[in-house]
PDB file of C-alpha atoms and ligand atoms in Angstrom:
ATOM      1  CA  MET A   1     -10.222 -12.448 -18.950  1.00  0.00           C
ATOM      2  CA  ALA A   2      -7.667  -9.740 -19.353  1.00  0.00           C
ATOM      3  CA  ILE A   3      -4.657  -9.128 -17.164  1.00  0.00           C
ATOM      4  CA  GLU A   4      -5.604  -6.280 -14.937  1.00  0.00           C
ATOM      5  CA  ARG A   5      -4.079  -4.235 -12.084  1.00  0.00           C
ATOM      6  CA  THR A   6      -5.567  -3.269  -8.771  1.00  0.00           C
ATOM      7  CA  PHE A   7      -4.464  -1.185  -5.833  1.00  0.00           C
ATOM      8  CA  SER A   8      -4.088  -2.679  -2.374  1.00  0.00           C
ATOM      9  CA  ILE A   9      -3.219  -1.384   1.090  1.00  0.00           C
ATOM     10  CA  ILE A  10      -2.105  -3.530   4.022  1.00  0.00           C
ATOM     11  CA  LYS A  11      -3.551  -1.382   6.810  1.00  0.00           C
ATOM     12  CA  PRO A  12      -2.009  -0.361  10.137  1.00  0.00           C
ATOM     13  CA  ASP A  13      -3.681  -3.099  12.193  1.00  0.00           C
ATOM     14  CA  ALA A  14      -1.993  -5.691  10.003  1.00  0.00           C
ATOM     15  CA  THR A  15       1.462  -4.096   9.785  1.00  0.00           C
ATOM     16  CA  ARG A  16       1.395  -3.695  13.587  1.00  0.00           C
ATOM     17  CA  ARG A  17       0.820  -7.474  13.975  1.00  0.00           C
ATOM     18  CA  ASN A  18       3.544  -8.285  11.397  1.00  0.00           C
ATOM     19  CA  LEU A  19       1.079  -9.838   8.951  1.00  0.00           C
ATOM     20  CA  THR A  20       2.455  -8.396   5.716  1.00  0.00           C
ATOM     21  CA  GLY A  21       4.069 -11.653   4.589  1.00  0.00           C
ATOM     22  CA  ARG A  22       1.066 -13.812   5.400  1.00  0.00           C
ATOM     23  CA  ILE A  23      -1.242 -11.461   3.497  1.00  0.00           C
ATOM     24  CA  ASN A  24       1.175 -11.346   0.525  1.00  0.00           C
ATOM     25  CA  ALA A  25       1.321 -15.115   0.501  1.00  0.00           C
ATOM     26  CA  ILE A  26      -2.491 -15.202   0.056  1.00  0.00           C
ATOM     27  CA  PHE A  27      -2.216 -12.874  -2.966  1.00  0.00           C
ATOM     28  CA  GLU A  28       0.594 -14.869  -4.512  1.00  0.00           C
ATOM     29  CA  GLU A  29      -0.990 -18.271  -3.873  1.00  0.00           C
ATOM     30  CA  ASN A  30      -4.073 -17.028  -5.655  1.00  0.00           C
ATOM     31  CA  GLY A  31      -2.516 -15.757  -8.840  1.00  0.00           C
ATOM     32  CA  LEU A  32      -1.920 -12.120  -8.007  1.00  0.00           C
ATOM     33  CA  ARG A  33       1.593 -10.756  -8.606  1.00  0.00           C
ATOM     34  CA  ILE A  34       2.894  -7.893  -6.448  1.00  0.00           C
ATOM     35  CA  VAL A  35       4.290  -5.671  -9.210  1.00  0.00           C
ATOM     36  CA  ALA A  36       4.860  -2.646  -6.922  1.00  0.00           C
ATOM     37  CA  GLN A  37       5.071  -2.306  -3.165  1.00  0.00           C
ATOM     38  CA  LYS A  38       6.280   0.222  -0.582  1.00  0.00           C
ATOM     39  CA  ARG A  39       5.889   0.716   3.128  1.00  0.00           C
ATOM     40  CA  ILE A  40       4.863   4.295   4.028  1.00  0.00           C
ATOM     41  CA  TRP A  41       3.346   6.235   6.863  1.00  0.00           C
ATOM     42  CA  MET A  42       0.502   8.151   5.296  1.00  0.00           C
ATOM     43  CA  SER A  43       0.044  11.808   6.183  1.00  0.00           C
ATOM     44  CA  ARG A  44      -3.364  12.946   7.379  1.00  0.00           C
ATOM     45  CA  ALA A  45      -3.780  14.925   4.138  1.00  0.00           C
ATOM     46  CA  GLN A  46      -3.061  11.834   2.019  1.00  0.00           C
ATOM     47  CA  ALA A  47      -5.533   9.673   4.000  1.00  0.00           C
ATOM     48  CA  LYS A  48      -8.266  12.327   3.827  1.00  0.00           C
ATOM     49  CA  GLU A  49      -7.807  12.675   0.104  1.00  0.00           C
ATOM     50  CA  PHE A  50      -7.655   8.905  -0.492  1.00  0.00           C
ATOM     51  CA  TYR A  51     -10.931   8.294   1.395  1.00  0.00           C
ATOM     52  CA  LYS A  52     -12.694  11.513   0.344  1.00  0.00           C
ATOM     53  CA  VAL A  53     -15.500   9.500  -1.244  1.00  0.00           C
ATOM     54  CA  HIS A  54     -16.534   8.694   2.362  1.00  0.00           C
ATOM     55  CA  LYS A  55     -16.173  12.267   3.699  1.00  0.00           C
ATOM     56  CA  ASP A  56     -19.843  12.542   4.640  1.00  0.00           C
ATOM     57  CA  ARG A  57     -20.023   9.127   6.357  1.00  0.00           C
ATOM     58  CA  PRO A  58     -20.096   9.030  10.145  1.00  0.00           C
ATOM     59  CA  PHE A  59     -16.995   6.866  10.277  1.00  0.00           C
ATOM     60  CA  TYR A  60     -14.784   9.153   8.094  1.00  0.00           C
ATOM     61  CA  ASN A  61     -12.838  10.931  10.830  1.00  0.00           C
ATOM     62  CA  ASP A  62     -12.158   7.730  12.766  1.00  0.00           C
ATOM     63  CA  LEU A  63     -11.163   6.011   9.543  1.00  0.00           C
ATOM     64  CA  VAL A  64      -8.602   8.758   8.773  1.00  0.00           C
ATOM     65  CA  ASP A  65      -7.242   8.569  12.368  1.00  0.00           C
ATOM     66  CA  PHE A  66      -6.870   4.794  11.979  1.00  0.00           C
ATOM     67  CA  MET A  67      -5.140   4.974   8.611  1.00  0.00           C
ATOM     68  CA  VAL A  68      -2.477   7.382   9.967  1.00  0.00           C
ATOM     69  CA  SER A  69      -2.035   5.402  13.242  1.00  0.00           C
ATOM     70  CA  GLY A  70       0.900   3.378  11.839  1.00  0.00           C
ATOM     71  CA  PRO A  71       2.668   2.328   8.703  1.00  0.00           C
ATOM     72  CA  VAL A  72       0.862   0.818   5.751  1.00  0.00           C
ATOM     73  CA  VAL A  73       2.043  -1.152   2.783  1.00  0.00           C
ATOM     74  CA  VAL A  74       0.733   0.192  -0.556  1.00  0.00           C
ATOM     75  CA  GLN A  75       0.781  -2.230  -3.438  1.00  0.00           C
ATOM     76  CA  VAL A  76      -0.137  -2.818  -7.077  1.00  0.00           C
ATOM     77  CA  LEU A  77      -1.431  -6.347  -7.699  1.00  0.00           C
ATOM     78  CA  GLU A  78      -1.565  -7.761 -11.197  1.00  0.00           C
ATOM     79  CA  GLY A  79      -3.383 -10.772 -12.558  1.00  0.00           C
ATOM     80  CA  GLU A  80      -6.430 -12.010 -14.411  1.00  0.00           C
ATOM     81  CA  ASN A  81      -9.508 -10.110 -13.219  1.00  0.00           C
ATOM     82  CA  ALA A  82      -7.359  -8.598 -10.450  1.00  0.00           C
ATOM     83  CA  VAL A  83      -9.897  -6.124  -9.122  1.00  0.00           C
ATOM     84  CA  ALA A  84     -12.620  -8.691  -8.493  1.00  0.00           C
ATOM     85  CA  LYS A  85     -10.171 -11.415  -7.532  1.00  0.00           C
ATOM     86  CA  ASN A  86      -8.654  -9.244  -4.800  1.00  0.00           C
ATOM     87  CA  ARG A  87     -12.124  -8.241  -3.497  1.00  0.00           C
ATOM     88  CA  GLU A  88     -12.913 -11.955  -3.266  1.00  0.00           C
ATOM     89  CA  LEU A  89      -9.692 -12.702  -1.377  1.00  0.00           C
ATOM     90  CA  MET A  90     -10.290  -9.728   0.993  1.00  0.00           C
ATOM     91  CA  GLY A  91     -13.815 -10.731   2.042  1.00  0.00           C
ATOM     92  CA  ALA A  92     -16.618  -8.440   3.231  1.00  0.00           C
ATOM     93  CA  THR A  93     -15.902  -5.088   4.832  1.00  0.00           C
ATOM     94  CA  ASN A  94     -17.221  -6.306   8.188  1.00  0.00           C
ATOM     95  CA  PRO A  95     -15.184  -9.381   9.181  1.00  0.00           C
ATOM     96  CA  ALA A  96     -18.303 -10.747  10.891  1.00  0.00           C
ATOM     97  CA  ASN A  97     -19.785 -11.116   7.388  1.00  0.00           C
ATOM     98  CA  ALA A  98     -16.610 -12.250   5.604  1.00  0.00           C
ATOM     99  CA  ALA A  99     -16.419 -15.706   4.112  1.00  0.00           C
ATOM    100  CA  PRO A 100     -14.132 -18.331   5.711  1.00  0.00           C
ATOM    101  CA  GLY A 101     -10.559 -18.230   4.432  1.00  0.00           C
ATOM    102  CA  THR A 102     -10.732 -14.540   3.359  1.00  0.00           C
ATOM    103  CA  ILE A 103      -8.092 -12.080   4.588  1.00  0.00           C
ATOM    104  CA  ARG A 104     -10.632 -10.134   6.597  1.00  0.00           C
ATOM    105  CA  LYS A 105     -12.081 -13.271   8.200  1.00  0.00           C
ATOM    106  CA  LEU A 106      -8.602 -14.515   9.062  1.00  0.00           C
ATOM    107  CA  PHE A 107      -7.043 -11.286  10.277  1.00  0.00           C
ATOM    108  CA  ALA A 108      -9.405  -8.273  10.653  1.00  0.00           C
ATOM    109  CA  GLU A 109      -9.884  -6.865  14.131  1.00  0.00           C
ATOM    110  CA  SER A 110     -13.103  -4.918  13.409  1.00  0.00           C
ATOM    111  CA  ILE A 111     -15.185  -3.342  10.602  1.00  0.00           C
ATOM    112  CA  GLU A 112     -12.752  -0.381  10.746  1.00  0.00           C
ATOM    113  CA  ALA A 113      -9.441  -2.189  11.396  1.00  0.00           C
ATOM    114  CA  ASN A 114     -10.048  -4.692   8.658  1.00  0.00           C
ATOM    115  CA  SER A 115      -6.436  -5.306   7.543  1.00  0.00           C
ATOM    116  CA  VAL A 116      -6.693  -4.540   3.808  1.00  0.00           C
ATOM    117  CA  HIS A 117      -8.010  -2.080   1.248  1.00  0.00           C
ATOM    118  CA  GLY A 118      -8.676  -3.114  -2.363  1.00  0.00           C
ATOM    119  CA  SER A 119      -9.991  -1.032  -5.287  1.00  0.00           C
ATOM    120  CA  ASP A 120     -13.633  -1.575  -6.089  1.00  0.00           C
ATOM    121  CA  SER A 121     -13.451  -1.016  -9.898  1.00  0.00           C
ATOM    122  CA  PRO A 122     -10.816  -0.900 -12.635  1.00  0.00           C
ATOM    123  CA  GLU A 123     -11.475   2.876 -12.939  1.00  0.00           C
ATOM    124  CA  ASN A 124     -10.824   3.482  -9.262  1.00  0.00           C
ATOM    125  CA  ALA A 125      -7.822   1.141  -9.396  1.00  0.00           C
ATOM    126  CA  ALA A 126      -6.202   3.368 -12.031  1.00  0.00           C
ATOM    127  CA  ILE A 127      -6.838   6.491  -9.914  1.00  0.00           C
ATOM    128  CA  GLU A 128      -5.576   4.923  -6.734  1.00  0.00           C
ATOM    129  CA  ILE A 129      -2.467   3.450  -8.332  1.00  0.00           C
ATOM    130  CA  ALA A 130      -1.590   6.791  -9.850  1.00  0.00           C
ATOM    131  CA  TYR A 131      -2.041   8.480  -6.426  1.00  0.00           C
ATOM    132  CA  PHE A 132       0.681   6.397  -4.785  1.00  0.00           C
ATOM    133  CA  PHE A 133       2.988   5.163  -7.556  1.00  0.00           C
ATOM    134  CA  ALA A 134       4.898   6.619 -10.462  1.00  0.00           C
ATOM    135  CA  GLY A 135       4.799   4.504 -13.627  1.00  0.00           C
ATOM    136  CA  CYS A 136       8.496   3.682 -13.320  1.00  0.00           C
ATOM    137  CA  GLU A 137       7.890   2.147  -9.841  1.00  0.00           C
ATOM    138  CA  ILE A 138       5.587  -0.555 -11.288  1.00  0.00           C
ATOM    139  CA  VAL A 139       7.481  -3.466 -12.738  1.00  0.00           C
ATOM    140  CA  GLY A 140       5.357  -6.368 -14.041  1.00  0.00           C
TER     141      GLY A 140
HETATM  142  P1  IDP B 201     -14.262  -1.619   1.597  1.00  0.00           P
HETATM  143  O1  IDP B 201     -12.910  -1.328   2.231  1.00  0.00           O
HETATM  144  O2  IDP B 201     -14.724  -3.027   1.823  1.00  0.00           O
HETATM  145  O3  IDP B 201     -14.357  -1.210   0.140  1.00  0.00           O
HETATM  146  P2  IDP B 201     -15.801   0.795   2.170  1.00  0.00           P
HETATM  147  O4  IDP B 201     -17.281   0.866   2.338  1.00  0.00           O
HETATM  148  O5  IDP B 201     -15.186   1.397   0.949  1.00  0.00           O
HETATM  149  O6  IDP B 201     -15.324  -0.731   2.390  1.00  0.00           O
HETATM  150  O7  IDP B 201     -15.210   1.560   3.470  1.00  0.00           O
HETATM  151  C1  IDP B 201     -13.848   1.950   3.477  1.00  0.00           C
HETATM  152  C2  IDP B 201     -13.271   1.576   4.822  1.00  0.00           C
HETATM  153  O8  IDP B 201     -13.935   2.343   5.814  1.00  0.00           O
HETATM  154  C3  IDP B 201     -13.481   0.109   5.265  1.00  0.00           C
HETATM  155  O9  IDP B 201     -12.556  -0.744   4.729  1.00  0.00           O
HETATM  156  C4  IDP B 201     -13.317   0.263   6.757  1.00  0.00           C
HETATM  157  O10 IDP B 201     -11.933   0.394   7.150  1.00  0.00           O
HETATM  158  C5  IDP B 201     -14.027   1.569   7.029  1.00  0.00           C
HETATM  159  N1  IDP B 201     -15.475   1.417   7.291  1.00  0.00           N
HETATM  160  C6  IDP B 201     -16.477   1.081   6.461  1.00  0.00           C
HETATM  161  N2  IDP B 201     -17.675   1.017   7.072  1.00  0.00           N
HETATM  162  C7  IDP B 201     -17.425   1.327   8.351  1.00  0.00           C
HETATM  163  C8  IDP B 201     -18.280   1.424   9.511  1.00  0.00           C
HETATM  164  O11 IDP B 201     -19.497   1.234   9.444  1.00  0.00           O
HETATM  165  N3  IDP B 201     -17.631   1.703  10.726  1.00  0.00           N
HETATM  166  C9  IDP B 201     -16.313   1.972  10.827  1.00  0.00           C
HETATM  167  N4  IDP B 201     -15.476   1.909   9.744  1.00  0.00           N
HETATM  168  C10 IDP B 201     -16.038   1.599   8.522  1.00  0.00           C
HETATM  169 MG1   MG B 202     -14.154   0.704  -0.687  1.00  0.00          MG
END
């Protein structure tokens, strides 16, 4: 397995409840290194662009409202098989279906306010990382 990078967001429901450290501990205890991280308050335009793949879904407008409702922590995680590893640590989109011990099972409030985002493929990881980070901000 190659060392890979993935993009992660700690969402507003989690920053509001001061869960950044507990979520980061799960990444680090499971072999993912946080090689870039910043706390930002996304603009509506940024959130709409980031989630544009979902623009025709019924939940899109609510999702954008949620993502701009408070600060988020955007991150680059690095490790073996990082994209799949992070998806495994996150758990299913709907916390009701998430496996025990996953971030969403532990912390998510709802299918929308589900605490974390993680890229779903290496190709999307590269696009999402480049959207939020300059190369010089990522230090492995
Ligand atoms: P993922 O985050 O597990 O990859 P996606 O299907 O890519 O899930 O959806 C993006 C985000 O949109 C989810 O993380 C969640 O915040 C929100 N979302 C997805 N499905 C629903 C839904 O049915 N109702 C409300 N929000 C949803
Ligand atoms: Mg997704």
